[in-house]
């Protein structure tokens, strides 16, 4: 890794950690530079503004979640509905480990910024909306396969996937508010119950 790439990466990592643990508005450029061990002038070499860094950091967090939580959870070595359960197990372990390291459940990095900034910054709102919408797709594919197998009735796939991921975001908010990652595991086990009461197509 070249020095230039390493500097940019340290800024991304620092921004992701600080904003996730605090908030977008509370974290300043100097604080990010201090955490990254980077001079402020170098910050502006890579990112025109804190918003641009936040956008890149959101993309990095999305890539991490996709590669380490979604792709592994929804791999087709399990039956489709079992993949959804595995997703909540993986989500629980991720937030449990964060609490062990920080003392706190920090919640969803996308939901956090979305709830904080959606009425303040359209660019950030749109980025978060795009990421959250893409997070529904693995659920939709699993539900489509479950319907095709006869494991579920002919439900509205798109609406049900949206409901499941909205439930996921709510579960993470509860876990953050109560500082209790066990809620993710406990409530995740009930996620599939939503499908049994889903209206038919």
mmCIF file of C-alpha atoms in Angstrom:
data_model
loop_
_atom_site.group_PDB
_atom_site.id
_atom_site.type_symbol
_atom_site.label_atom_id
_atom_site.label_comp_id
_atom_site.label_asym_id
_atom_site.label_seq_id
_atom_site.Cartn_x
_atom_site.Cartn_y
_atom_site.Cartn_z
ATOM 1 C CA UNK A 1 0.000 0.000 0.000
ATOM 2 C CA UNK A 2 1.457 3.335 -1.006
ATOM 3 C CA UNK A 3 1.724 6.163 1.524
ATOM 4 C CA UNK A 4 -1.011 8.111 -0.298
ATOM 5 C CA UNK A 5 -3.436 5.189 -0.255
ATOM 6 C CA UNK A 6 -2.586 4.450 3.387
ATOM 7 C CA UNK A 7 -3.304 8.054 4.402
ATOM 8 C CA UNK A 8 -6.667 8.033 2.675
ATOM 9 C CA UNK A 9 -7.538 4.707 4.278
ATOM 10 C CA UNK A 10 -6.641 5.936 7.743
ATOM 11 C CA UNK A 11 -8.934 8.914 7.253
ATOM 12 C CA UNK A 12 -11.761 6.623 6.149
ATOM 13 C CA UNK A 13 -11.243 4.295 9.098
ATOM 14 C CA UNK A 14 -11.043 7.158 11.588
ATOM 15 C CA UNK A 15 -14.180 8.817 10.230
ATOM 16 C CA UNK A 16 -16.125 5.568 10.307
ATOM 17 C CA UNK A 17 -15.120 4.805 13.880
ATOM 18 C CA UNK A 18 -15.695 8.294 15.250
ATOM 19 C CA UNK A 19 -18.999 9.000 13.514
ATOM 20 C CA UNK A 20 -20.369 5.566 14.397
ATOM 21 C CA UNK A 21 -19.443 6.067 18.055
ATOM 22 C CA UNK A 22 -20.745 9.652 18.196
ATOM 23 C CA UNK A 23 -22.585 11.479 15.420
ATOM 24 C CA UNK A 24 -21.889 13.158 12.113
ATOM 25 C CA UNK A 25 -22.339 16.687 13.452
ATOM 26 C CA UNK A 26 -20.333 16.114 16.631
ATOM 27 C CA UNK A 27 -17.222 14.839 14.856
ATOM 28 C CA UNK A 28 -15.012 17.528 13.313
ATOM 29 C CA UNK A 29 -12.313 17.391 10.674
ATOM 30 C CA UNK A 30 -9.547 18.036 13.201
ATOM 31 C CA UNK A 31 -10.762 15.192 15.396
ATOM 32 C CA UNK A 32 -10.727 12.842 12.415
ATOM 33 C CA UNK A 33 -7.219 13.963 11.473
ATOM 34 C CA UNK A 34 -6.001 13.472 15.033
ATOM 35 C CA UNK A 35 -7.397 9.942 15.157
ATOM 36 C CA UNK A 36 -5.899 9.111 11.760
ATOM 37 C CA UNK A 37 -2.546 10.731 12.547
ATOM 38 C CA UNK A 38 -2.902 12.919 9.456
ATOM 39 C CA UNK A 39 -2.306 16.632 8.990
ATOM 40 C CA UNK A 40 -5.345 18.718 8.166
ATOM 41 C CA UNK A 41 -3.862 19.764 4.832
ATOM 42 C CA UNK A 42 -3.642 16.110 3.830
ATOM 43 C CA UNK A 43 -7.327 15.681 4.652
ATOM 44 C CA UNK A 44 -8.326 18.245 2.055
ATOM 45 C CA UNK A 45 -5.993 16.667 -0.475
ATOM 46 C CA UNK A 46 -8.197 13.573 -0.422
ATOM 47 C CA UNK A 47 -11.615 14.956 0.527
ATOM 48 C CA UNK A 48 -13.024 18.401 -0.323
ATOM 49 C CA UNK A 49 -15.235 18.337 2.779
ATOM 50 C CA UNK A 50 -16.310 16.307 5.769
ATOM 51 C CA UNK A 51 -19.421 15.345 3.829
ATOM 52 C CA UNK A 52 -17.305 13.839 1.035
ATOM 53 C CA UNK A 53 -15.356 11.813 3.583
ATOM 54 C CA UNK A 54 -18.593 10.676 5.220
ATOM 55 C CA UNK A 55 -19.973 9.539 1.861
ATOM 56 C CA UNK A 56 -16.825 7.527 1.172
ATOM 57 C CA UNK A 57 -16.916 6.119 4.698
ATOM 58 C CA UNK A 58 -20.530 5.031 4.224
ATOM 59 C CA UNK A 59 -19.514 3.225 1.046
ATOM 60 C CA UNK A 60 -16.723 1.479 2.937
ATOM 61 C CA UNK A 61 -19.084 0.451 5.734
ATOM 62 C CA UNK A 62 -21.535 -0.820 3.149
ATOM 63 C CA UNK A 63 -18.819 -2.885 1.467
ATOM 64 C CA UNK A 64 -17.851 -4.354 4.837
ATOM 65 C CA UNK A 65 -21.442 -5.220 5.736
ATOM 66 C CA UNK A 66 -22.050 -6.758 2.316
ATOM 67 C CA UNK A 67 -18.901 -8.889 2.362
ATOM 68 C CA UNK A 68 -18.870 -9.909 6.030
ATOM 69 C CA UNK A 69 -22.529 -10.059 7.044
ATOM 70 C CA UNK A 70 -24.892 -10.192 4.074
ATOM 71 C CA UNK A 71 -22.954 -12.360 1.626
ATOM 72 C CA UNK A 72 -21.953 -14.902 4.240
ATOM 73 C CA UNK A 73 -25.385 -14.991 5.881
ATOM 74 C CA UNK A 74 -27.315 -15.373 2.637
ATOM 75 C CA UNK A 75 -24.991 -17.924 1.031
ATOM 76 C CA UNK A 76 -27.025 -20.735 -0.506
ATOM 77 C CA UNK A 77 -25.630 -23.549 1.659
ATOM 78 C CA UNK A 78 -28.746 -23.212 3.841
ATOM 79 C CA UNK A 79 -32.428 -23.197 3.007
ATOM 80 C CA UNK A 80 -33.681 -19.666 2.287
ATOM 81 C CA UNK A 81 -35.531 -19.028 5.555
ATOM 82 C CA UNK A 82 -32.592 -20.395 7.531
ATOM 83 C CA UNK A 83 -30.393 -17.800 5.834
ATOM 84 C CA UNK A 84 -32.516 -15.029 7.340
ATOM 85 C CA UNK A 85 -32.032 -16.516 10.804
ATOM 86 C CA UNK A 86 -28.298 -16.765 10.167
ATOM 87 C CA UNK A 87 -28.276 -13.089 9.201
ATOM 88 C CA UNK A 88 -29.661 -12.067 12.590
ATOM 89 C CA UNK A 89 -27.143 -14.342 14.319
ATOM 90 C CA UNK A 90 -24.298 -12.647 12.427
ATOM 91 C CA UNK A 91 -25.720 -9.199 13.177
ATOM 92 C CA UNK A 92 -25.905 -10.083 16.855
ATOM 93 C CA UNK A 93 -22.263 -11.217 16.943
ATOM 94 C CA UNK A 94 -21.134 -8.040 15.162
ATOM 95 C CA UNK A 95 -22.823 -5.749 17.693
ATOM 96 C CA UNK A 96 -21.851 -7.962 20.636
ATOM 97 C CA UNK A 97 -18.193 -7.649 19.651
ATOM 98 C CA UNK A 98 -18.494 -3.870 19.315
ATOM 99 C CA UNK A 99 -19.949 -3.637 22.811
ATOM 100 C CA UNK A 100 -17.153 -5.797 24.180
ATOM 101 C CA UNK A 101 -14.623 -3.388 22.659
ATOM 102 C CA UNK A 102 -16.334 -0.069 23.388
ATOM 103 C CA UNK A 103 -18.817 -0.714 26.177
ATOM 104 C CA UNK A 104 -21.700 0.343 23.956
ATOM 105 C CA UNK A 105 -24.024 -0.943 21.271
ATOM 106 C CA UNK A 106 -23.506 1.686 18.585
ATOM 107 C CA UNK A 107 -26.406 0.827 16.282
ATOM 108 C CA UNK A 108 -26.522 0.818 12.504
ATOM 109 C CA UNK A 109 -24.006 3.253 10.959
ATOM 110 C CA UNK A 110 -26.411 3.903 8.085
ATOM 111 C CA UNK A 111 -29.502 4.301 10.231
ATOM 112 C CA UNK A 112 -27.620 6.569 12.624
ATOM 113 C CA UNK A 113 -26.624 9.070 9.947
ATOM 114 C CA UNK A 114 -29.956 8.716 8.189
ATOM 115 C CA UNK A 115 -31.949 9.576 11.291
ATOM 116 C CA UNK A 116 -29.596 12.428 12.177
ATOM 117 C CA UNK A 117 -29.109 14.071 8.796
ATOM 118 C CA UNK A 118 -31.982 13.194 6.452
ATOM 119 C CA UNK A 119 -33.782 16.468 7.117
ATOM 120 C CA UNK A 120 -30.513 18.435 7.014
ATOM 121 C CA UNK A 121 -28.536 17.150 4.026
ATOM 122 C CA UNK A 122 -30.156 15.722 0.895
ATOM 123 C CA UNK A 123 -26.903 14.226 -0.390
ATOM 124 C CA UNK A 124 -26.351 12.203 2.781
ATOM 125 C CA UNK A 125 -30.028 11.259 2.899
ATOM 126 C CA UNK A 126 -29.911 9.958 -0.661
ATOM 127 C CA UNK A 127 -26.743 7.945 -0.003
ATOM 128 C CA UNK A 128 -28.231 6.289 3.066
ATOM 129 C CA UNK A 129 -31.496 5.614 1.253
ATOM 130 C CA UNK A 130 -29.597 3.889 -1.559
ATOM 131 C CA UNK A 131 -27.624 1.743 0.886
ATOM 132 C CA UNK A 132 -30.655 0.725 2.929
ATOM 133 C CA UNK A 133 -32.610 -0.125 -0.204
ATOM 134 C CA UNK A 134 -29.788 -2.353 -1.418
ATOM 135 C CA UNK A 135 -29.785 -4.131 1.950
ATOM 136 C CA UNK A 136 -33.330 -5.319 1.249
ATOM 137 C CA UNK A 137 -32.258 -7.288 -1.823
ATOM 138 C CA UNK A 138 -30.749 -10.361 -0.100
ATOM 139 C CA UNK A 139 -33.997 -10.705 1.857
ATOM 140 C CA UNK A 140 -36.000 -10.435 -1.352
ATOM 141 C CA UNK A 141 -33.952 -13.166 -3.046
ATOM 142 C CA UNK A 142 -34.317 -15.491 -0.069
ATOM 143 C CA UNK A 143 -38.072 -14.866 0.119
ATOM 144 C CA UNK A 144 -38.477 -15.430 -3.613
ATOM 145 C CA UNK A 145 -36.738 -18.778 -3.308
ATOM 146 C CA UNK A 146 -38.798 -19.713 -0.245
ATOM 147 C CA UNK A 147 -42.023 -18.982 -2.128
ATOM 148 C CA UNK A 148 -40.816 -21.011 -5.104
ATOM 149 C CA UNK A 149 -40.028 -23.946 -2.799
ATOM 150 C CA UNK A 150 -43.448 -23.739 -1.156
ATOM 151 C CA UNK A 151 -41.964 -22.745 2.205
ATOM 152 C CA UNK A 152 -44.044 -19.554 2.118
ATOM 153 C CA UNK A 153 -47.355 -18.617 0.506
ATOM 154 C CA UNK A 154 -47.388 -16.256 -2.474
ATOM 155 C CA UNK A 155 -46.560 -13.106 -0.521
ATOM 156 C CA UNK A 156 -45.588 -9.703 -1.871
ATOM 157 C CA UNK A 157 -41.832 -10.252 -2.051
ATOM 158 C CA UNK A 158 -40.778 -6.620 -2.315
ATOM 159 C CA UNK A 159 -43.030 -5.412 0.501
ATOM 160 C CA UNK A 160 -42.044 -8.319 2.749
ATOM 161 C CA UNK A 161 -38.323 -7.759 2.177
ATOM 162 C CA UNK A 162 -38.785 -4.071 2.988
ATOM 163 C CA UNK A 163 -40.694 -4.972 6.153
ATOM 164 C CA UNK A 164 -38.008 -7.408 7.281
ATOM 165 C CA UNK A 165 -35.223 -4.903 6.850
ATOM 166 C CA UNK A 166 -37.256 -2.129 8.482
ATOM 167 C CA UNK A 167 -37.705 -4.549 11.386
ATOM 168 C CA UNK A 168 -33.939 -5.083 11.393
ATOM 169 C CA UNK A 169 -33.300 -1.351 11.671
ATOM 170 C CA UNK A 170 -35.795 -1.115 14.516
ATOM 171 C CA UNK A 171 -34.148 -4.004 16.332
ATOM 172 C CA UNK A 172 -30.760 -2.284 16.100
ATOM 173 C CA UNK A 173 -32.267 0.942 17.433
ATOM 174 C CA UNK A 174 -33.750 -0.896 20.410
ATOM 175 C CA UNK A 175 -30.433 -2.626 21.080
ATOM 176 C CA UNK A 176 -28.592 0.708 20.925
ATOM 177 C CA UNK A 177 -31.108 2.480 23.162
ATOM 178 C CA UNK A 178 -30.960 -0.278 25.778
ATOM 179 C CA UNK A 179 -27.246 -0.949 25.219
ATOM 180 C CA UNK A 180 -28.073 -4.626 24.953
ATOM 181 C CA UNK A 181 -26.932 -6.662 21.919
ATOM 182 C CA UNK A 182 -28.887 -9.664 23.192
ATOM 183 C CA UNK A 183 -32.028 -7.957 21.902
ATOM 184 C CA UNK A 184 -30.755 -8.459 18.359
ATOM 185 C CA UNK A 185 -30.536 -12.192 18.895
ATOM 186 C CA UNK A 186 -33.813 -12.453 20.805
ATOM 187 C CA UNK A 187 -35.882 -10.289 18.464
ATOM 188 C CA UNK A 188 -34.145 -11.701 15.407
ATOM 189 C CA UNK A 189 -35.530 -15.106 16.255
ATOM 190 C CA UNK A 190 -39.005 -13.608 15.884
ATOM 191 C CA UNK A 191 -38.355 -11.983 12.523
ATOM 192 C CA UNK A 192 -39.692 -14.911 10.533
ATOM 193 C CA UNK A 193 -42.970 -14.644 12.452
ATOM 194 C CA UNK A 194 -43.625 -11.500 10.423
ATOM 195 C CA UNK A 195 -43.836 -13.631 7.318
ATOM 196 C CA UNK A 196 -46.539 -15.890 8.685
ATOM 197 C CA UNK A 197 -48.872 -12.901 9.003
ATOM 198 C CA UNK A 198 -47.842 -11.200 5.760
ATOM 199 C CA UNK A 199 -50.846 -10.464 3.530
ATOM 200 C CA UNK A 200 -51.053 -12.578 0.367
ATOM 201 C CA UNK A 201 -50.126 -11.043 -2.950
#
